[in-house]
Coordinates of C-alpha atoms and ligand atoms in Angstrom, one line a residue:
X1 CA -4.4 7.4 10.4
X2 CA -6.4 7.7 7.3
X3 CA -7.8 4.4 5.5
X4 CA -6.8 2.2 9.0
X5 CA -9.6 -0.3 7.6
X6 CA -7.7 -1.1 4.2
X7 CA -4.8 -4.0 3.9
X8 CA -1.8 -1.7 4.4
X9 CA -3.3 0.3 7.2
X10 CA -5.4 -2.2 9.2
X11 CA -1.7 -4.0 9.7
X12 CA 0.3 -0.9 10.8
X13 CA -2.7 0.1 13.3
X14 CA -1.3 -3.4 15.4
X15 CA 2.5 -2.1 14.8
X16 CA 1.5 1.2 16.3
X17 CA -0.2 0.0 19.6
X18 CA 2.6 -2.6 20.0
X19 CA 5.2 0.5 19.1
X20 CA 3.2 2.9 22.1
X21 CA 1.3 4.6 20.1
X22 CA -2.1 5.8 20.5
X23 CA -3.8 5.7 16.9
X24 CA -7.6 7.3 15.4
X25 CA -8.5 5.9 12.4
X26 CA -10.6 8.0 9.9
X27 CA -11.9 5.2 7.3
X28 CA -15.1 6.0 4.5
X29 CA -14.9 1.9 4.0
X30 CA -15.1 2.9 0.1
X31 CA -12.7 -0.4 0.1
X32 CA -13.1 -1.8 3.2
X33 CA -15.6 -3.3 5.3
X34 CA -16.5 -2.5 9.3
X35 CA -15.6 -6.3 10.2
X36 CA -12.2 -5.4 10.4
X37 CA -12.5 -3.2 13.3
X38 CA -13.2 -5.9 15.5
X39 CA -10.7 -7.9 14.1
X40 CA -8.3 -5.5 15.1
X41 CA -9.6 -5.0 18.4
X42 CA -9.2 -8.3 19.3
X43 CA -5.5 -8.3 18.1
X44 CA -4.4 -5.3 19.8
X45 CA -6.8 -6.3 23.1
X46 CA -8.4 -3.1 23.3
X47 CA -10.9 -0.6 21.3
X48 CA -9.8 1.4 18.6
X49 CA -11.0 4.9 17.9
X50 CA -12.9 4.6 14.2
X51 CA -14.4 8.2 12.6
X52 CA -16.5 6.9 9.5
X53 CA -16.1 9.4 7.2
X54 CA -14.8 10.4 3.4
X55 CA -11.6 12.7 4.3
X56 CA -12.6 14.6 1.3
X57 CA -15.5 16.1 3.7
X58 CA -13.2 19.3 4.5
X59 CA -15.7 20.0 7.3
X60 CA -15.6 16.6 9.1
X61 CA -12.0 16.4 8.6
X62 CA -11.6 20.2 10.1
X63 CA -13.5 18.5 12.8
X64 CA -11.8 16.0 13.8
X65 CA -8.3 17.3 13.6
X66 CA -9.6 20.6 15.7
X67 CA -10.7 17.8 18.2
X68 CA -7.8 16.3 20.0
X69 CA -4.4 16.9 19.2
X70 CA -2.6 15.0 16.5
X71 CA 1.2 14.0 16.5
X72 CA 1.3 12.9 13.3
X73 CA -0.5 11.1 10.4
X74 CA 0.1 8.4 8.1
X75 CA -2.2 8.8 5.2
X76 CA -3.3 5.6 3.9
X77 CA -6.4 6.9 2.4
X78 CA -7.0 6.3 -1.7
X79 CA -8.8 4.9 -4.2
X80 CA -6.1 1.7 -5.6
X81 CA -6.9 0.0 -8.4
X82 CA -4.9 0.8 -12.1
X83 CA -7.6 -0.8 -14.4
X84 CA -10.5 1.0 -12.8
X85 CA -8.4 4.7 -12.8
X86 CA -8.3 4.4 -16.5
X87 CA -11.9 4.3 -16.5
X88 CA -12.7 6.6 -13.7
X89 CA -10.4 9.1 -13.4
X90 CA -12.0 11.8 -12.3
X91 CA -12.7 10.0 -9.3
X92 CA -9.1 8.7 -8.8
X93 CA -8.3 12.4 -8.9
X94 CA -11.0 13.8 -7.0
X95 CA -10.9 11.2 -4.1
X96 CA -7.2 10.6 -4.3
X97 CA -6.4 14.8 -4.4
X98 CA -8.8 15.9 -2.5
X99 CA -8.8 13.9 0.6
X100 CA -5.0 14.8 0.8
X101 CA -5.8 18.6 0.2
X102 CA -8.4 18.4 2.6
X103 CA -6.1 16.5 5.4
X104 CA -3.4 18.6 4.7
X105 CA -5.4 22.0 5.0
X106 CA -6.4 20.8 8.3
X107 CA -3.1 19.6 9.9
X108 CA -1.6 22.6 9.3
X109 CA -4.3 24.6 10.6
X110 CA -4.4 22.7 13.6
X111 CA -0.8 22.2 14.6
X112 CA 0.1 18.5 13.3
X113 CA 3.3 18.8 11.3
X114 CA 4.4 15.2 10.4
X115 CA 2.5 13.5 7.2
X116 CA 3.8 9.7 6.5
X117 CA 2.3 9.3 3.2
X118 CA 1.6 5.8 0.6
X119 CA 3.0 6.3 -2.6
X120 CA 4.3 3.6 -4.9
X121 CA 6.9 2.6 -6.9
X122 CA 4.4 3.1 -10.0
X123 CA 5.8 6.6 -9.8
X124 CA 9.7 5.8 -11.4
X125 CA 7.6 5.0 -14.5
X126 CA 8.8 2.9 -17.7
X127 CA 12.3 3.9 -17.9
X128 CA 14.0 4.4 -14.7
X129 CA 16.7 2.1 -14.5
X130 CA 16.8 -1.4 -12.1
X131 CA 16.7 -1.3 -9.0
X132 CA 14.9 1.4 -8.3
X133 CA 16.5 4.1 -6.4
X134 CA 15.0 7.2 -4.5
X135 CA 17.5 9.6 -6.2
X136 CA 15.4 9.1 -9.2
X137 CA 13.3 12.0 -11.6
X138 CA 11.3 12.4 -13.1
X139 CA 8.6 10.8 -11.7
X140 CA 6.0 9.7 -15.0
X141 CA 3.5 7.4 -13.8
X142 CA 2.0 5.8 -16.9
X143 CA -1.8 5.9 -15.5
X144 CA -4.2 8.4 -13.9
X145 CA -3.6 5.8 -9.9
X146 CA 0.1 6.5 -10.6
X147 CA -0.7 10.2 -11.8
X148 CA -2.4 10.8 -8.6
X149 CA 0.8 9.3 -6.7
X150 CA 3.3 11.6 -8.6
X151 CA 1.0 14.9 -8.3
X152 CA 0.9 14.1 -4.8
X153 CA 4.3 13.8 -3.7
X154 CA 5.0 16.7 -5.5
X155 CA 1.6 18.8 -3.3
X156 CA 3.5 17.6 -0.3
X157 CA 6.9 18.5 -1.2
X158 CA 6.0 22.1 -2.4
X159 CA 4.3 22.2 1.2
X160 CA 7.3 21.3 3.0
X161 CA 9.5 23.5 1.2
X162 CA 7.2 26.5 2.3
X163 CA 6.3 25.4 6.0
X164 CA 8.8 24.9 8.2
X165 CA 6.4 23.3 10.4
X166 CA 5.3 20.8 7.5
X167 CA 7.5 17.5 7.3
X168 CA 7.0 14.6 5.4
X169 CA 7.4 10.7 4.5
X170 CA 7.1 9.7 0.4
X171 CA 7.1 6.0 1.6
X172 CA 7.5 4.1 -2.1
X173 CA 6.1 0.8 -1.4
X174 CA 6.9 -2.1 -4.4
X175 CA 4.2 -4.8 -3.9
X176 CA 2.7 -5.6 -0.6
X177 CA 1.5 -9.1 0.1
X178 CA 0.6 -11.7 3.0
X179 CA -1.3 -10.7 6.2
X180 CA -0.9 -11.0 9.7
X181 CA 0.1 -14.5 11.0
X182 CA -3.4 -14.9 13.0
X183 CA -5.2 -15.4 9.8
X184 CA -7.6 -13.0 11.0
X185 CA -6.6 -10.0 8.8
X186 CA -5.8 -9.7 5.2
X187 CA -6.2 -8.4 2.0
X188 CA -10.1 -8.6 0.9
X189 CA -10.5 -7.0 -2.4
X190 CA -14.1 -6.6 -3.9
X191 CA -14.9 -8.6 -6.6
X192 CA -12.4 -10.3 -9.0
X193 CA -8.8 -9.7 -8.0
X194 CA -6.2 -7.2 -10.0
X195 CA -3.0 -8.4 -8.2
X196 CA -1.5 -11.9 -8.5
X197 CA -1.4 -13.2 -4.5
X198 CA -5.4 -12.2 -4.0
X199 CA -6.2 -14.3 -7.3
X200 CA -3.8 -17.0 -7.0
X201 CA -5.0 -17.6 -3.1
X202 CA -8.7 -17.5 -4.5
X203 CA -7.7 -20.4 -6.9
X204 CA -6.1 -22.5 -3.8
X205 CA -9.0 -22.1 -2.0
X206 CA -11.1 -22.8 -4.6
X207 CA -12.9 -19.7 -5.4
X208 CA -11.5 -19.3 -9.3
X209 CA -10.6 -22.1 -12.0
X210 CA -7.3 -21.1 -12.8
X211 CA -4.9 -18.5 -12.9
X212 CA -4.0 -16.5 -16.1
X213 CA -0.4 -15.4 -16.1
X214 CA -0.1 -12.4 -18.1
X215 CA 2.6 -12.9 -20.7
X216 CA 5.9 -15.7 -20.5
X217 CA 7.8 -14.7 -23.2
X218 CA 9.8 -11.5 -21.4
X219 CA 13.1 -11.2 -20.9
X220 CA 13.2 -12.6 -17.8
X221 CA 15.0 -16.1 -16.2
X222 CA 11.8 -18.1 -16.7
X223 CA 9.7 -15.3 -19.0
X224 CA 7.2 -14.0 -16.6
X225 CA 7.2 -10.6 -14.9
X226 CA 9.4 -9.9 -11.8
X227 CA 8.5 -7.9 -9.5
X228 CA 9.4 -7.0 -5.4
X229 CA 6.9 -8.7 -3.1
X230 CA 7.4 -7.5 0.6
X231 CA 5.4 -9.1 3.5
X232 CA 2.7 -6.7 4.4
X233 CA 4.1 -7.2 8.2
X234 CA 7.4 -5.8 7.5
X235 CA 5.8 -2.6 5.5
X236 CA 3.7 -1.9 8.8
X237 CA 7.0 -2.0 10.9
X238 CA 8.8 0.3 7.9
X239 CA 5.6 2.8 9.0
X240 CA 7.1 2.9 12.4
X241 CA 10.8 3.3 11.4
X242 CA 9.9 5.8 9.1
X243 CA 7.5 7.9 11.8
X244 CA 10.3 8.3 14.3
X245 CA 12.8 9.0 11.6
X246 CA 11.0 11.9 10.6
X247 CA 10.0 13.2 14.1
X248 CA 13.9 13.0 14.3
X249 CA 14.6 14.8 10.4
X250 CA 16.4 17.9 10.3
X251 CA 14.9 17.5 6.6
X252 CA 11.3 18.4 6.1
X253 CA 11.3 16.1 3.1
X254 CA 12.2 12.0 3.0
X255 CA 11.7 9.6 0.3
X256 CA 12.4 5.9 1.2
X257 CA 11.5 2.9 -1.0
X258 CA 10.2 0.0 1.0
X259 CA 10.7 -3.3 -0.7
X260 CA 12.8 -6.4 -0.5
X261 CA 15.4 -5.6 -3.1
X262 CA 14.4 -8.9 -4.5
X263 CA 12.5 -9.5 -7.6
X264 CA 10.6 -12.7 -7.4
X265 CA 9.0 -14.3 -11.3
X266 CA 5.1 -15.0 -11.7
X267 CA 6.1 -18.7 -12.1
X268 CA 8.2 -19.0 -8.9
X269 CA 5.0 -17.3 -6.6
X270 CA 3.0 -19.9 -7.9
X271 CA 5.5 -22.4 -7.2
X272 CA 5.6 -21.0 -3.5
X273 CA 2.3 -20.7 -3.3
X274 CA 1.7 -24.2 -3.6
X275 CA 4.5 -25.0 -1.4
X276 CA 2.5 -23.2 1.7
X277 CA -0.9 -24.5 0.6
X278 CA -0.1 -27.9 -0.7
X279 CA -2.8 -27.5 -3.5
X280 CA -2.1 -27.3 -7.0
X281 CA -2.5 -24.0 -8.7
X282 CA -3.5 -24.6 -12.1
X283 CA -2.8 -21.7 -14.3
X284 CA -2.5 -20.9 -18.3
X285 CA -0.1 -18.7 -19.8
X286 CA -2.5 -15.9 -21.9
X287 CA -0.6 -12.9 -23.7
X288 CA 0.8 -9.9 -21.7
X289 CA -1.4 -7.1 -19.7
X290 CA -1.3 -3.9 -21.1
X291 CA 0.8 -1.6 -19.0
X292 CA 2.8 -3.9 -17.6
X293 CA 6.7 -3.8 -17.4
X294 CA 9.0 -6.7 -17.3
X295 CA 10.8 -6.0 -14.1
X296 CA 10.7 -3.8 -11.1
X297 CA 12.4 -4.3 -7.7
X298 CA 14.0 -1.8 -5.0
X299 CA 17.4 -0.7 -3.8
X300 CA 16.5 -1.3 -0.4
X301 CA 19.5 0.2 0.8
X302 CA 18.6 4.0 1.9
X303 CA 15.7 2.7 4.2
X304 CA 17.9 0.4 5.5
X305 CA 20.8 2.8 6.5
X306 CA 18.7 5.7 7.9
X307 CA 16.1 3.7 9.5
X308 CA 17.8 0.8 10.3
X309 CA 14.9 -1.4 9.2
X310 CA 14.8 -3.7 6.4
X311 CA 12.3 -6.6 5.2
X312 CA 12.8 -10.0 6.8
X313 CA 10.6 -12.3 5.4
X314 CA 10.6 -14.5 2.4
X315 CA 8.4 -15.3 -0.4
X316 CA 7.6 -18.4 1.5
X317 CA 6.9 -16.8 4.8
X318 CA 4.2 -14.7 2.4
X319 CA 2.6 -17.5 1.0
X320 CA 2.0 -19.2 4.2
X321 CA 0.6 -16.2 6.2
X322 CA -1.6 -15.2 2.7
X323 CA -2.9 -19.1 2.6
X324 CA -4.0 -18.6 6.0
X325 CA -5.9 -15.7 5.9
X326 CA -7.2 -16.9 3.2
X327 CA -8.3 -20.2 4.3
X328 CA -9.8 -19.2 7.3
X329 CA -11.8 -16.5 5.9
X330 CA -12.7 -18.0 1.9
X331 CA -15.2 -15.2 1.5
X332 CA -12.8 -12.3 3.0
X333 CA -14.6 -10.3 6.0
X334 CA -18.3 -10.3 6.6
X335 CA -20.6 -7.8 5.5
X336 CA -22.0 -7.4 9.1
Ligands
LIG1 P1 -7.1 -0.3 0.7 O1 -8.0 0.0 -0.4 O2 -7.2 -1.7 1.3 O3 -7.1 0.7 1.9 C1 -7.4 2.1 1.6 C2 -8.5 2.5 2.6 O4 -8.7 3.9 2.4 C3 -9.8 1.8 2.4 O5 -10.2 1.2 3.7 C4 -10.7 2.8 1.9 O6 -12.1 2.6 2.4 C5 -10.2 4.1 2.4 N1 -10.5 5.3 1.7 C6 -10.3 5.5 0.3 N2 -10.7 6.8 0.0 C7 -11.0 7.4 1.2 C8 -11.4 8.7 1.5 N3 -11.6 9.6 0.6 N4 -11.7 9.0 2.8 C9 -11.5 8.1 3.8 N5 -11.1 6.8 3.5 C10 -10.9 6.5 2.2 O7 -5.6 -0.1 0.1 P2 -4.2 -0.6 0.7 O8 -3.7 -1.7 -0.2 O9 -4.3 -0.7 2.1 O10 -3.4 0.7 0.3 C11 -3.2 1.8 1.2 C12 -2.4 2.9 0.4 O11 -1.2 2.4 -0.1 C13 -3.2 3.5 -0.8 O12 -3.0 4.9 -0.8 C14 -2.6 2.8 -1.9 O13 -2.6 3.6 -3.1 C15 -1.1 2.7 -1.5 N6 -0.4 1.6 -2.1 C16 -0.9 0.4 -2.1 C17 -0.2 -0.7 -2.8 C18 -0.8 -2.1 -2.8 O14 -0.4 -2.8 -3.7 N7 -1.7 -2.5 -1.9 C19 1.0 -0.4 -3.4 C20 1.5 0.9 -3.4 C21 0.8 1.9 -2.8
LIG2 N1 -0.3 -11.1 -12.9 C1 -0.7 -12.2 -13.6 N2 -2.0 -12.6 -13.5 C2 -2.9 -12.0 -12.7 C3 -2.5 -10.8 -12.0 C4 -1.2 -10.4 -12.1 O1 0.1 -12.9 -14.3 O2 -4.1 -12.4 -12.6 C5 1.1 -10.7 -13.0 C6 1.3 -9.3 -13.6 O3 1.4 -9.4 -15.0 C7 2.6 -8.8 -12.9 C8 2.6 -9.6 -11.6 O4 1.7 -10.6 -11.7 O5 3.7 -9.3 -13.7 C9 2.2 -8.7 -10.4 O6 0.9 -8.1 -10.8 P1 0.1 -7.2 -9.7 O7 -1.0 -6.6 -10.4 O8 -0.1 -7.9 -8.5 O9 1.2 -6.0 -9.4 P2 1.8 -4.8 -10.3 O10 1.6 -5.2 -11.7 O11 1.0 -3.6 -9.9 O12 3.2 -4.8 -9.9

């Protein structure tokens, strides 16, 4: 697994071992920090396999995947955040690219022919129609993070079609929140928070005054943006579904969205966010965020009818297991 030390991938290393799976986890903890890895240890009751290393080190990578032999990967592995692609997108591209060239090159040369990989519902762009459905193209991300998703899928795809050894997983996750119900792992981003659950959990706990929703005059039920927030423990299990559905595929490509099929208002996350902390989240309503659209949500149903899995929790269940991550670890994981 590449990036096991980020939110997504920290959370589906547990699914794996509990699934029978033996996972290695290559991790340059450019987002992440090495406190995790014991976290996780303790949760899955044994010692994980960590290789500290940028994947877009062809060598090291070459290495690694020449070392033992590989079943499959799911590739985590990216740089995340939309605001800081705009200003830094050569490095979006380079690390976001290159690691995947570099992983890619390798599996194939070494005999491991199933890639699960993270892309995002940023790809349908502005103007696909609600909900989102898989069938959808073109693919226009509206930012160089997106950009990187798009040119990505397509990489993998045009490797597929050419390999008949080469299969792969577009997972298209909408927006993954909560942690583990221990509290002990979570979502720890670096300095001020870009998504709505980190920010509004760091104004429960006291951390930041107040919350600035972005915009209330769309047309939405109450006027803020909707969007499709799935549990962070049900996107680990989707990994799982979606790695023995491919081993299975008689297609060398599959595309799956995995959200709720919900769409869920700024307002009403606050409102449950308050319900699972019982603190007050004060919060002012500022003008929109560049960028941002109105609505976005899944049609859940093609992951659900090929592999049989589908979300389970609620925006409730989310709040609660965010609040106590959160509240157990304020300051995120420690730098030592
Ligand atoms: P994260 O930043 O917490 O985890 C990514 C991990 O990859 C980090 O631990 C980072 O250190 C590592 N990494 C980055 N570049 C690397 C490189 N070149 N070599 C080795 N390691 C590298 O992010 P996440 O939220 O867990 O997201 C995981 C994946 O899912 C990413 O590809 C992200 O773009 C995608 N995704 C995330 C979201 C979201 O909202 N969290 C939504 C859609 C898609
Ligand atoms: N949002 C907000 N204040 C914040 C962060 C986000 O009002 O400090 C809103 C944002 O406008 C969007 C929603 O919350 O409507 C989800 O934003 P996030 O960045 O988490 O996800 P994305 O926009 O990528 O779907």
């Amino acid at each position: 697994m590449s990036g096991g030390a980020g939110y997504i991938g920290s959370h589906t290393v547990i699914r794996l071992v509990a699934a029978g799976h033996d996972v290695v986890v290559v991790d340059s903890f450019a987002n992440s920090k090495p406190a995790v890895v014991g976290r996780i240890e303790s949760l899955i009751g044994g010692e994980l396999e960590v290789h500290a290393f940028d994947l877009t080190d062809k060598d090291k990578t070459e290495h690694l995947l020449a070392s033992m032999p590989f079943d499959a990967v799911i590739h985590f592995a990216g740089l995340k955040a939309v605001g800081e692609s705009v200003e830094q997108p050569l490095e979006y591209y380079e690390n976001n690219l290159e690691s995947t060239f570099s992983l890619v090159r390798a599996m194939r040369r070494h005999g491991c022919g199933l890639l699960v990989f993270s892309s995002s519902a940023t790809v349908y762009g502005p103007d696909a129609p609600l909900p989102y459905r898989e069938d959808y193209e073109p693919l226009v991300a509206t930012n160089p993070y997106g950009r990187t998703k798009v040119m990505i899928e397509h990489v993998l795809r045009d490797v597929a079609h050419i390999d008949e050894s080469f299969k792969v997983a577009l997972l298209r996750y909408f927006n993954p929140v909560g942690a583990h119900p221990s509290g002990t792992i979570g979502e720890d981003p670096q300095g001020i928070p870009n998504n709505l659950l980190p920010f509004v959990a760091q104004v429960a706990v006291g951390r930041r005054e107040k919350l600035a929703v972005f915009g209330g005059d769309y047309p939405t039920a109450d006027g803020t943006c909707e969007r499709d927030y799935i549990h962070v423990e049900d996107l680990a299990a989707g990994h799982v579904a979606a790695l023995t559905a491919l081993a299975a595929s008689p297609e060398r490509v599959r595309t799956w969205n995995l959200g709720t099929g919900t769409p869920t208002s700024v307002l009403e996350v606050i409102a449950a966010f308050e319900r699972a902390s019982g603190r007050p989240i004060p919060y002012e309503i500022v003008g929109r965020r560049a960028g941002d659209l109105a609505q976005t949500w899944a049609d859940a149903s093609r992951a659900a009818d090929e592999l049989g899995w589908r979300a389970t929790k609620s925006i409730d269940d989310m709040c609660a297991d965010a609040w106590r991550w959160q509240s157990q670890n304020p300051l995120g994981y420690p730098d030592a």
